[in-house]
Coordinates of C-alpha atoms in Angstrom, one line a residue:
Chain A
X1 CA -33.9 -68.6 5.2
X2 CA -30.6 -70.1 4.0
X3 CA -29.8 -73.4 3.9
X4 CA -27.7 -73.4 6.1
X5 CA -27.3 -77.2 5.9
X6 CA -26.1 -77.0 2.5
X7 CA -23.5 -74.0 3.0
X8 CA -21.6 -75.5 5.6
X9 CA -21.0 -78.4 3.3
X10 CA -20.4 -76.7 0.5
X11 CA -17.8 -74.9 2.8
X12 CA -16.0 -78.0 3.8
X13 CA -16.2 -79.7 0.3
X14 CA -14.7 -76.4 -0.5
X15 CA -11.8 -76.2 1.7
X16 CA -11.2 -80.0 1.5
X17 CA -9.3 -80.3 -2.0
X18 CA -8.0 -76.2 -1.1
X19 CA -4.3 -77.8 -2.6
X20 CA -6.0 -78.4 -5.5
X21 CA -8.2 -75.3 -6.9
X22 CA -6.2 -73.1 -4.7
X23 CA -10.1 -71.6 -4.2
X24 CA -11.3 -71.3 -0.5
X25 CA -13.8 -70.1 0.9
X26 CA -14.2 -68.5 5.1
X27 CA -17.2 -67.0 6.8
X28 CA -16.5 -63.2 7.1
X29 CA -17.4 -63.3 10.8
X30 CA -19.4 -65.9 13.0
X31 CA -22.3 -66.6 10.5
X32 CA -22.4 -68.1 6.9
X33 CA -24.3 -65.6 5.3
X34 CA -21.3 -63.3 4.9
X35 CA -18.4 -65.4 3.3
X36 CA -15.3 -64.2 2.0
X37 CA -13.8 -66.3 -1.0
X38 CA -10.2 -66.1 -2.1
X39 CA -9.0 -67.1 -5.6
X40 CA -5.3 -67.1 -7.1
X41 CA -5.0 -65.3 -9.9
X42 CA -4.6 -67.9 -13.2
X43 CA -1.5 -68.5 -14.1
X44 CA 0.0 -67.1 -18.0
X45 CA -2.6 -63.9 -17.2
X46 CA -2.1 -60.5 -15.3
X47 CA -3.2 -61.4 -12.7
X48 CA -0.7 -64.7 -12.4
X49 CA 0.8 -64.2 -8.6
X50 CA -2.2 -61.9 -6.8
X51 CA -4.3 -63.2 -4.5
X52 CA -8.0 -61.6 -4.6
X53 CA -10.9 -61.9 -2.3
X54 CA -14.1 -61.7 -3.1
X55 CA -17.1 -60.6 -0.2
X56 CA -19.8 -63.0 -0.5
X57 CA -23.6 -62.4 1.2
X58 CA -26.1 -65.2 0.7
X59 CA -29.8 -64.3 0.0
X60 CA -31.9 -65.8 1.8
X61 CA -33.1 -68.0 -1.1
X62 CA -29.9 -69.3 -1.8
X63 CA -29.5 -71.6 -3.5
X64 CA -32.4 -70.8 -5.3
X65 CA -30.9 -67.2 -5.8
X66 CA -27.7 -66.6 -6.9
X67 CA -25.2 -65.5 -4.2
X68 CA -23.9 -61.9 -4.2
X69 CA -20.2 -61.4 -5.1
X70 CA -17.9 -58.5 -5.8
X71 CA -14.0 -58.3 -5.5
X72 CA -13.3 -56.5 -2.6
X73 CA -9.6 -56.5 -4.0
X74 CA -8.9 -54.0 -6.3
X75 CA -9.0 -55.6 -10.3
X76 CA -8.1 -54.2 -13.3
X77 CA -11.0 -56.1 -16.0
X78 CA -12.9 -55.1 -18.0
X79 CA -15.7 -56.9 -16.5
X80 CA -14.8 -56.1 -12.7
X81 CA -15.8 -52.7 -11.9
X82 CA -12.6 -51.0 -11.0
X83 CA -14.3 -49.0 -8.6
X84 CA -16.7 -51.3 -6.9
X85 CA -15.3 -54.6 -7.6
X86 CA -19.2 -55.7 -9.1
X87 CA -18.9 -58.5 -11.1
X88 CA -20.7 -58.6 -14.4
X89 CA -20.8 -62.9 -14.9
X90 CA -23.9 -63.9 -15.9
X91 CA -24.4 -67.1 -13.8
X92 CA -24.5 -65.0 -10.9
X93 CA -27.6 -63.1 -12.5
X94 CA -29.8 -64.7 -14.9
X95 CA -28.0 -68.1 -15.4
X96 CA -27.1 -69.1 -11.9
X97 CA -28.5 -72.9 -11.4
X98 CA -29.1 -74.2 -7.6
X99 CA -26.5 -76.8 -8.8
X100 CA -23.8 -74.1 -9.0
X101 CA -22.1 -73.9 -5.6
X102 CA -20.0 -71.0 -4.0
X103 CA -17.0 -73.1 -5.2
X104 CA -18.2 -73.3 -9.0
X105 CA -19.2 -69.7 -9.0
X106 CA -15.8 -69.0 -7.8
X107 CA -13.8 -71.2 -10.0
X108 CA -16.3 -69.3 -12.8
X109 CA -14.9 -65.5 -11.6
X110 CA -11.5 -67.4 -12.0
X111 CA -12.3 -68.5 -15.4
X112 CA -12.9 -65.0 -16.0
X113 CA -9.8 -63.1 -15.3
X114 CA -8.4 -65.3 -18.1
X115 CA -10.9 -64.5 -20.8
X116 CA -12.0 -61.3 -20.1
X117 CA -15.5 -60.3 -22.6
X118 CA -14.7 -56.9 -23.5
X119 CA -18.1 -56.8 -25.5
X120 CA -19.9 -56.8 -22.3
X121 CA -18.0 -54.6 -20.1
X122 CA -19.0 -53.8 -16.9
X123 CA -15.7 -51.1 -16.4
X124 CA -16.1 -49.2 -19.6
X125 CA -12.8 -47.5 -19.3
X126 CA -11.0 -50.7 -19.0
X127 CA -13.0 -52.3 -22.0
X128 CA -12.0 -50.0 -23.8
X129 CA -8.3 -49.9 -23.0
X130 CA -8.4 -53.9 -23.6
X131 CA -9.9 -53.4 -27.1
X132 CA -7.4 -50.5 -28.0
X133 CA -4.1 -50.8 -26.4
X134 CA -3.9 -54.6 -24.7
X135 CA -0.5 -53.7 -23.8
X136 CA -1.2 -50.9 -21.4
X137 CA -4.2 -52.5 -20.5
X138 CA -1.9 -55.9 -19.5
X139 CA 0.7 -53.7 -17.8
X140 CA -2.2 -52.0 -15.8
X141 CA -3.3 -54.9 -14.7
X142 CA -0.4 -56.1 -13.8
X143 CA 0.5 -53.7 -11.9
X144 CA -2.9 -53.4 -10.2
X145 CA -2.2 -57.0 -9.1
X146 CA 0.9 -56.1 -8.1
X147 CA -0.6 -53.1 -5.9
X148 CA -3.6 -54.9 -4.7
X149 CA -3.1 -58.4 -4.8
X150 CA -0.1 -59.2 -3.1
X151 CA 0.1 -59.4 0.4
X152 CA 3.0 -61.4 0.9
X153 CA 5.4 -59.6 -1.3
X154 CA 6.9 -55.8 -0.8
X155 CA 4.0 -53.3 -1.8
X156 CA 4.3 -50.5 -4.2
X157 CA 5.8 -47.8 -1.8
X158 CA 8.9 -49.7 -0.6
X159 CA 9.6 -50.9 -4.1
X160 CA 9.0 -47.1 -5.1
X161 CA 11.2 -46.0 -2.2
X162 CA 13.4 -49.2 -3.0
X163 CA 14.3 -47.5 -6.9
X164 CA 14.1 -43.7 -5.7
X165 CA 17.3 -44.8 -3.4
X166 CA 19.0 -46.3 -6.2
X167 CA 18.8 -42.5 -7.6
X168 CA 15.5 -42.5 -10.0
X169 CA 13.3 -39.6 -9.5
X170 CA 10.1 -40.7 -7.7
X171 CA 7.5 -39.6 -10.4
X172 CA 9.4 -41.6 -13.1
X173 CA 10.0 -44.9 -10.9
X174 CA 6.0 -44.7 -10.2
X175 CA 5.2 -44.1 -14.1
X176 CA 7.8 -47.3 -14.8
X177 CA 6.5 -49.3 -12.0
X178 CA 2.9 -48.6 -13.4
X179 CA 4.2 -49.7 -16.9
X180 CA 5.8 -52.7 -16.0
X181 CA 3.3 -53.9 -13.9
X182 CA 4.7 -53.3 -10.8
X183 CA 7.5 -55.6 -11.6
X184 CA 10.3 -53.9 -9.8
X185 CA 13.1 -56.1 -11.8
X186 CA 11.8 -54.6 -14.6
X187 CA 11.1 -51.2 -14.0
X188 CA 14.3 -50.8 -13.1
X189 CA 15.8 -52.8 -16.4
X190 CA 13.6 -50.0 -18.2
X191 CA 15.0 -46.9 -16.1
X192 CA 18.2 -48.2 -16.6
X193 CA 17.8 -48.5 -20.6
X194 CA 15.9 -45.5 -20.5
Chain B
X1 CA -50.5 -149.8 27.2
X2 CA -53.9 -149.4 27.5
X3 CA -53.2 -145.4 28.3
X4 CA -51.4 -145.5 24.9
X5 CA -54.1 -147.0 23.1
X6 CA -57.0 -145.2 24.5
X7 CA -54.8 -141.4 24.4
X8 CA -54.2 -142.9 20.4
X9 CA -57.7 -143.6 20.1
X10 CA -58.6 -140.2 22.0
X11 CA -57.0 -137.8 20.1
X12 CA -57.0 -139.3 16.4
X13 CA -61.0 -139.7 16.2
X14 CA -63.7 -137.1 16.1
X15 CA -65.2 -138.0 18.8
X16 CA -62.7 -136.8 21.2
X17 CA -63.6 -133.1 19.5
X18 CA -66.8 -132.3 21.5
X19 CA -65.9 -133.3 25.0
X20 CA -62.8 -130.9 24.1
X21 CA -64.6 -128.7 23.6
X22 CA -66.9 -129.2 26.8
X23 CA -63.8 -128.9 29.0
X24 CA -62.0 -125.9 27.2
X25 CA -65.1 -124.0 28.5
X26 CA -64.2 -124.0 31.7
X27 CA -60.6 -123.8 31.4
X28 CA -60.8 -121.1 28.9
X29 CA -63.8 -118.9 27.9
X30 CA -62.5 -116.3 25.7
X31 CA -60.6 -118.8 23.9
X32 CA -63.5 -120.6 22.4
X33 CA -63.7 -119.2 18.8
X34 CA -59.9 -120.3 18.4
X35 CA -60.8 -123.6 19.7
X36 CA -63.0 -124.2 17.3
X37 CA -60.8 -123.1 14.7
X38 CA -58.3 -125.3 15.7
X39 CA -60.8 -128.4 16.1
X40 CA -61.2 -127.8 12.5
X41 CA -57.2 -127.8 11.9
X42 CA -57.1 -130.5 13.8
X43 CA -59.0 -132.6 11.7
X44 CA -57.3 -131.4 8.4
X45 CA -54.2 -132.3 10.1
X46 CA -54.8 -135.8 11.1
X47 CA -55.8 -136.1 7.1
X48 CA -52.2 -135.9 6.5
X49 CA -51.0 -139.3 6.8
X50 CA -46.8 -138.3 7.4
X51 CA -47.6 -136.4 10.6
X52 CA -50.0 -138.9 12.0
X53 CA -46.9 -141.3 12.0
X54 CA -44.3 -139.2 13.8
X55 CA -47.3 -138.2 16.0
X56 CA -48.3 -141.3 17.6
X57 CA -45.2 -142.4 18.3
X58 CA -44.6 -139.2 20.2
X59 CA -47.2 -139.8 22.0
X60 CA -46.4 -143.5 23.1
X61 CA -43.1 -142.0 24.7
X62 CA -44.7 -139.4 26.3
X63 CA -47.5 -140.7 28.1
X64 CA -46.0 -142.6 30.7
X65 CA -44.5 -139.3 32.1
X66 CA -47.7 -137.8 32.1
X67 CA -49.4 -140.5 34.0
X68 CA -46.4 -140.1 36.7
X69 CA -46.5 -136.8 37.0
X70 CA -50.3 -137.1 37.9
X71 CA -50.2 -139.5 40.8
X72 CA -52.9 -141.4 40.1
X73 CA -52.1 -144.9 39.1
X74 CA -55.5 -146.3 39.7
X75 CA -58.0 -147.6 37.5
X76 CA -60.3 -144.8 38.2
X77 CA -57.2 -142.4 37.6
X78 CA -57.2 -143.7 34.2
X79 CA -60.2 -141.6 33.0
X80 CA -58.9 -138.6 35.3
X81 CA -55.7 -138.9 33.5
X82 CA -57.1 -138.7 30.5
X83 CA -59.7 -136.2 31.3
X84 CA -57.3 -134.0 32.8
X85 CA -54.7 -134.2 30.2
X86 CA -57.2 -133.5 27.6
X87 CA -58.0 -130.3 29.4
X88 CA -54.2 -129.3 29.6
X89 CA -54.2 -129.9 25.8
X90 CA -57.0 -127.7 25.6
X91 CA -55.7 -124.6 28.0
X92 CA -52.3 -125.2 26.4
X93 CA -53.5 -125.3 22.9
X94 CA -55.4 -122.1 23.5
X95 CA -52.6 -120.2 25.1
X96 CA -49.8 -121.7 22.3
X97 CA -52.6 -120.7 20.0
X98 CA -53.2 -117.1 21.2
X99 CA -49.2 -116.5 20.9
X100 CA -49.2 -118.1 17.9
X101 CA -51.9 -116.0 16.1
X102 CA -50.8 -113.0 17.5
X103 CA -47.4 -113.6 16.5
X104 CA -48.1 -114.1 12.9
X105 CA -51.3 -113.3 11.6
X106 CA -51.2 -109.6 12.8
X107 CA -48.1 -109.1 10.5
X108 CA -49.7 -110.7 7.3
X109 CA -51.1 -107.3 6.3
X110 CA -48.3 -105.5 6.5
X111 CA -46.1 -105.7 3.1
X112 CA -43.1 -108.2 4.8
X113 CA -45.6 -110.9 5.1
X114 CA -43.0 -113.2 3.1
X115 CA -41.3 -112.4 6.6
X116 CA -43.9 -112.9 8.9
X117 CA -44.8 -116.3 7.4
X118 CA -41.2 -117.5 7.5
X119 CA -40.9 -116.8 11.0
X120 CA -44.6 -118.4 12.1
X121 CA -43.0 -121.4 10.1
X122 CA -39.6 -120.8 11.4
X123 CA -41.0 -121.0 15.2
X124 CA -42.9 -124.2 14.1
X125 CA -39.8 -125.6 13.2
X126 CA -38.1 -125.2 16.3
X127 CA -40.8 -126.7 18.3
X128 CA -40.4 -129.6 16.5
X129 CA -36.9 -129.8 17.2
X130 CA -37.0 -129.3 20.8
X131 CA -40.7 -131.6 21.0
X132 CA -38.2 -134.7 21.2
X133 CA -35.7 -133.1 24.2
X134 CA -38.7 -131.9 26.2
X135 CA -40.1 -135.5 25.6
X136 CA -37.4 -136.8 27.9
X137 CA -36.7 -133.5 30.1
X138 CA -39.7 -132.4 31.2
X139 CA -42.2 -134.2 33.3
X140 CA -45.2 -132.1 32.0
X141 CA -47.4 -133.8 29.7
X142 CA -49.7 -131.1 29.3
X143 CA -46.6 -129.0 28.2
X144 CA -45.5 -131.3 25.5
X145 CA -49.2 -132.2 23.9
X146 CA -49.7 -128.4 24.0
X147 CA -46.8 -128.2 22.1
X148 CA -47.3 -130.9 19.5
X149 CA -50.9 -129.5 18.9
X150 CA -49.3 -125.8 18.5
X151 CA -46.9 -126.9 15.8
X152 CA -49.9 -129.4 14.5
X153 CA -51.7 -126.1 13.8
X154 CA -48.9 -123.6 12.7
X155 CA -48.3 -125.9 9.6
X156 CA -51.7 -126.3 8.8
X157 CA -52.2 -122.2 8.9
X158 CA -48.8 -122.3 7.1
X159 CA -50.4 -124.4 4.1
X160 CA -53.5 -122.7 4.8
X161 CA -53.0 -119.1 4.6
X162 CA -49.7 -118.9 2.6
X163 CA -49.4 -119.1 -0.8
X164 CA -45.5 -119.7 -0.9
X165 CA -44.9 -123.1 0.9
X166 CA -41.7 -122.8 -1.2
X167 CA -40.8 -120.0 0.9
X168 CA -41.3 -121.8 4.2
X169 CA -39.5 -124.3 3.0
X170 CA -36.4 -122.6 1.9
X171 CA -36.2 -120.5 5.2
X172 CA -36.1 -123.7 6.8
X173 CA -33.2 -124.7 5.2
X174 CA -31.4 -121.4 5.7
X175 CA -32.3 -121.3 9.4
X176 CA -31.4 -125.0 10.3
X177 CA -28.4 -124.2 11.5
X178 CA -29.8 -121.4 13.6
X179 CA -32.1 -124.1 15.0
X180 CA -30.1 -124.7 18.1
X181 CA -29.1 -121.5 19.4
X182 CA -33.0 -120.5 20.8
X183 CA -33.7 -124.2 21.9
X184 CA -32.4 -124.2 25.3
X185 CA -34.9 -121.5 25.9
X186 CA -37.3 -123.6 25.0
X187 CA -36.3 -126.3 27.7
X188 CA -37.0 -124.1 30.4
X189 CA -40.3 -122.6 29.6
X190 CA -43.5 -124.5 29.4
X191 CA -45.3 -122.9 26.8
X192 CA -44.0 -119.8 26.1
X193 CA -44.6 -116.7 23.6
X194 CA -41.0 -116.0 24.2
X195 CA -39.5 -118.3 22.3
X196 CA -41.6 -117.5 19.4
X197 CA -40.8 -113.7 19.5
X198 CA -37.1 -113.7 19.5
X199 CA -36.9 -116.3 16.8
X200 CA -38.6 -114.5 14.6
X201 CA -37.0 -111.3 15.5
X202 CA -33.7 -113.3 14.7
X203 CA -35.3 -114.2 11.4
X204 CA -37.1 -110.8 10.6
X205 CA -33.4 -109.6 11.0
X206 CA -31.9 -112.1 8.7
X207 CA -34.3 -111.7 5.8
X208 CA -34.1 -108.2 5.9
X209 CA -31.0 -108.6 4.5
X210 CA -31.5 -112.3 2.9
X211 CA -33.3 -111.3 -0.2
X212 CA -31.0 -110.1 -3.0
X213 CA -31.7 -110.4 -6.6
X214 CA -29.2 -112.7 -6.7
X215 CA -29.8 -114.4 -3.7
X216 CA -29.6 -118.1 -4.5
X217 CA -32.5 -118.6 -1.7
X218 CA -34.4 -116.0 -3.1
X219 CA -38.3 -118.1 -3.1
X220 CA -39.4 -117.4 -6.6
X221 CA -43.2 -116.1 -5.5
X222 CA -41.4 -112.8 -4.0
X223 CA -43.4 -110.7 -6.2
X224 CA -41.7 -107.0 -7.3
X225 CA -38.4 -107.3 -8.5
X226 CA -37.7 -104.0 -8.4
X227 CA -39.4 -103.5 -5.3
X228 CA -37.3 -106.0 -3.6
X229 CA -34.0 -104.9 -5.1
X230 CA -34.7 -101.0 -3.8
X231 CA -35.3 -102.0 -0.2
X232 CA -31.6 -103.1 0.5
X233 CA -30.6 -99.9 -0.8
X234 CA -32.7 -98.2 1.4
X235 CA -31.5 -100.0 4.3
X236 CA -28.2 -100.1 3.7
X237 CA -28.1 -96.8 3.1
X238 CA -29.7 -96.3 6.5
X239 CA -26.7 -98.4 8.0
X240 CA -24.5 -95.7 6.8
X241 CA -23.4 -97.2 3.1
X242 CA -24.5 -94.3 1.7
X243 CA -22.5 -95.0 -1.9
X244 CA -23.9 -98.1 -2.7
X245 CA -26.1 -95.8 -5.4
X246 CA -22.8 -95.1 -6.7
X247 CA -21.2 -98.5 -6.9
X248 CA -24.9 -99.7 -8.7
X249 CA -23.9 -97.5 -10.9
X250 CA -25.8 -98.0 -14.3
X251 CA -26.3 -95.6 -16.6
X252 CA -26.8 -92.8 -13.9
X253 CA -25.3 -93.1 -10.7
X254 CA -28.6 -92.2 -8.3
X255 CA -26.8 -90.0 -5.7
X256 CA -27.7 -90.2 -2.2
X257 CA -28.2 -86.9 -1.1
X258 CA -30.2 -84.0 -3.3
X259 CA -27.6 -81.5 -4.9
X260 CA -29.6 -79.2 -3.9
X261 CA -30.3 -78.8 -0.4
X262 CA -28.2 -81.8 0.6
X263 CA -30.8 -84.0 2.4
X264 CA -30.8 -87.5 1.8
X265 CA -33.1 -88.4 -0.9
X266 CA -35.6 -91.3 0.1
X267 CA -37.0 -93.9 -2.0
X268 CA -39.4 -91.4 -4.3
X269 CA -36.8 -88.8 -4.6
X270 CA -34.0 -91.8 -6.0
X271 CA -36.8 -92.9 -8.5
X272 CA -37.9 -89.3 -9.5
X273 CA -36.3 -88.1 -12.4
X274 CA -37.8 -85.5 -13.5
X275 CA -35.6 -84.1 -16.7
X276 CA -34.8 -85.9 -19.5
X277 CA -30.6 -84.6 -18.6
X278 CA -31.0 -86.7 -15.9
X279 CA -30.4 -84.6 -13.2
X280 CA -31.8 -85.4 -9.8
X281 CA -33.2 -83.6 -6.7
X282 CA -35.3 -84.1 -4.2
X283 CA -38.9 -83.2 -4.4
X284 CA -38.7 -80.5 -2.4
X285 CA -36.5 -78.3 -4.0
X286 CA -38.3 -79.9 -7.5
X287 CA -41.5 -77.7 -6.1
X288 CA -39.3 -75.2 -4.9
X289 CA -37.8 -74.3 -8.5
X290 CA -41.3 -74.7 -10.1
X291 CA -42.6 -72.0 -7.8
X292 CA -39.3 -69.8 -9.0
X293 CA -38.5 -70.4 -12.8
X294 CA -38.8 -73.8 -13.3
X295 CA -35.7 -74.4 -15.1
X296 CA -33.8 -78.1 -14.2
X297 CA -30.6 -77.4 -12.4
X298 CA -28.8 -79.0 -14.0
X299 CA -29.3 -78.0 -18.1
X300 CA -31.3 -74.9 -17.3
X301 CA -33.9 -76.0 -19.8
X302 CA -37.6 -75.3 -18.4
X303 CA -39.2 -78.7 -16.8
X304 CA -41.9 -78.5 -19.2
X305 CA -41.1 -81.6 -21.4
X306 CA -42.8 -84.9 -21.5
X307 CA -42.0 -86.9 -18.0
X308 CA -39.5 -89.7 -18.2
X309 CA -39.7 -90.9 -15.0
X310 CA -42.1 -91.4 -12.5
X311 CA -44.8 -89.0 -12.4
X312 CA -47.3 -89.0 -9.7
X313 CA -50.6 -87.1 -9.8
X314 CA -49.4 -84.8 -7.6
X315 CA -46.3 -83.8 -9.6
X316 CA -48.6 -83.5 -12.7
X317 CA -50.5 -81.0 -10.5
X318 CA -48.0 -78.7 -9.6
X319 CA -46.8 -78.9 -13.3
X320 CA -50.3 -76.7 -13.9
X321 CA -48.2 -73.6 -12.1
X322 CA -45.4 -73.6 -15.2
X323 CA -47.7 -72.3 -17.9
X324 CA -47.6 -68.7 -15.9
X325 CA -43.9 -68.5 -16.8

């Protein structure tokens, strides 16, 4: 059984300094066993500017057991699976401690997207990318955030359809876009110099 | 006159202790064993010369009234007077007596008997307060002796069965202002538990909160310092102040709730410390991460190491469980 007790105030301690950690966390639908939290991407990273979720389920020994998370917004990292969204962190496996709190663990995934561990990958393709060319691996993510992690700002096709009416063929514009990481300033700075 | 000298000579001398007796039996049967008991007070009291004084003088203002109130003003009345009196002493007596026992002797076991016997002495206090206002108000004789023997045998219990007359003494001093907000209820019933009952409500109430380590009425024979200091905690906490852990903050702010499982941690939990990091939980979720891996939240080391704080034998027995991991 989950404490239910417990994850209702770890909800409102959560939302309660929301200005602060920019970290919240809702309950998917009318029960708090499946939560979604949302964390801003960290600023001076890729992912500076998106906005990811992440689905949360409670076991039933939570806390005791650590809660389940994966991004259910599409991440380019080499520890986020880019398929899945599973999150390879290990205080949500082996090191999780009943003091950590839905809040910490998120702030933790946060932490992550800044320091990526490319030695323990859990998106092998990614790792390597990271490790070999950070560049296309930054610009990938970038532009992943861009795709996936944006809500409030144009998405990929109207920026795409935005450059192909300036007169750029459509493949190039999406190859640029991908390049610059979906920065639609610079893409077209680059098809323009290019 | 002559009633005052032969009530002075009545009451004072042994003698007067078996015919008491005789009468109480018919006024009072079940009360007998206290009225022995208090024969025996009696005596011990009128050893103490300070009380005798105030007493017969009491007495030489009040009997008059009580011969009125009897209408019997001849010389065979005298004896009847007495007689009668004597057995209103003796039914009075009993009934103060039964109050008065119940009142604060049943509380003596239980661990606020520093409170219990500040409020028997507290009650004794206000009856000798209002003994001199009744002396004039009421017309009852049998009333006022009743009372006068009541507060005769409260102090003696007090000296009797209390160690701390220090204690008594300094609650009277604390309560004398209080003296004269319950005393009007005293006018108006004869002999009364009532009276009794909410004073020492009213003072049960007060030293619940009286007794800080600091307090500068704080009796010296309070035994457990650090008893004593963790029950305002717990009360206040139970009035809601639930960070006055953190503003007693030492060297580790006890929190108020567990981390855990957010219940409030009572007084075991708040003393239980368990890993040497200093982390705290209740001991609930303590057995709960024993049963799982029985690593401390809070440094992830096992909870194997030497105790620090206090281990019961019951904690030492769920310890046995670790050695599987």
């Amino acid at each position: 059984m989950v404490d239910f007790g417990r994850v209702q105030k770890e909800l409102q301690d959560c939302n309660k300094d929301i200005n602060v950690s920019g970290i919240r966390v809702n309950p998917k639908l009318d029960n708090l066993i499946n939560l979604i939290g949302t964390i801003p991407g960290p600023v001076g990273t890729p992912y500076e500017g998106g906005t990811f979720k992440i689905d949360i389920d409670l076991p039933d020994a939570y806390p005791f057991e650590p809660p389940r998370m994966k991004f259910a917004t599409k991440v380019w990292h080499p520890n986020i699976s880019s398929q899945s969204g599973a999150i390879c962190l290990d205080i949500l496996k082996d090191q999780w401690s009943p003091a950590l709190t839905l809040k910490t663990a998120l702030l933790s995934i946060q932490a992550l997207l800044s320091a990526p561990e490319p030695d323990d990958p859990q998106d092998a393709v990614v790792a390597q990318q990271y490790l070999k060319d950070y560049q296309t691996f930054a610009s990938t993510a970038r532009y992943w955030t861009e795709s996936f992690a944006k809500t409030s700002s144009l998405g990929v096709e109207d920026k795409v359809q935005k450059l192909v009416e300036m007169g750029f063929p459509e493949g190039m514009v999406r190859s640029t876009l991908e390049v610059v990481g979906g920065d639609e300033n610079l893409a077209l700075e680059k098809l323009c110099s290019g | 006159m002559v009633y005052d000298s032969i009530a002075n000579a009545l009451i004072p001398t042994p003698a007067s202790n078996p015919k008491d007796f005789n009468k109480k039996k018919r006024v009072n049967r079940t009360a007998k064993l206290k009225q022995s008991k208090l024969d025996v007070r009696r005596e011990q009291w009128l050893s103490q010369v300070k009380n005798k004084g105030c007493k017969e003088e009491n007495r030489g203002t009040d009997r008059p009234k009580t011969r009125a109130s009897d209408m019997h003003p001849s010389n065979e009345g005298e004896t009847r007077t007495i007689g009668k009196l004597v057995i209103n002493r003796g039914g009075e007596e009993n009934d103060g007596l039964m109050n008065h026992y119940s009142d604060w002797e049943s509380p003596s076991n239980s661990p606020t008997s520093h409170t219990s016997s500040l409020a028997s002495n507290r009650s004794v206090t206000n009856f000798t307060g209002g003994s001199s206002s009744r002396s004039s108000s009421s017309s009852s004789g049998g009333c006022y002796s009743g009372s006068m023997t009541e507060e005769d045998d409260g102090d003696d219990g007090c000296l009797d069965d209390w160690e701390a007359i220090a204690d008594a003494l300094a609650a009277d001093e604390i309560k004398s202002d209080h003296n004269v907000s319950p005393e009007p209820q005293v006018h108006d019933h004869n002999v009364n538990p009532e009276p009794v009952e909410t004073v020492k409500d009213d003072r049960v109430q007060v030293n619940r909160r009286a007794w800080r380590p600091d307090d500068a009425f704080r009796p010296q024979g309070l035994p457990n310092l650090l008893k004593q200091n963790s029950f305002p905690m717990n009360s206040e906490r139970n009035h809601g102040c639930g960070a006055w852990g953190f503003k007693n903050a030492g060297l580790t702010p006890v929190p108020t709730t567990c981390p855990i499982c957010c219940e409030d941690l009572d007084l075991t939990d708040s003393s239980f410390l368990p890993c040497p990091c200093g982390y705290r939980l209740c001991l609930f979720c303590y057995k709960r991460i024993l049963e799982d891996n029985g690593r401390c939240p809070g440094c992830r080391k096992q909870y194997e190491q030497p105790e620090q704080g206090i281990a019961t034998s019951k904690l030492a027995r769920s310890y046995s469980m670790i050695p599987s991991r």
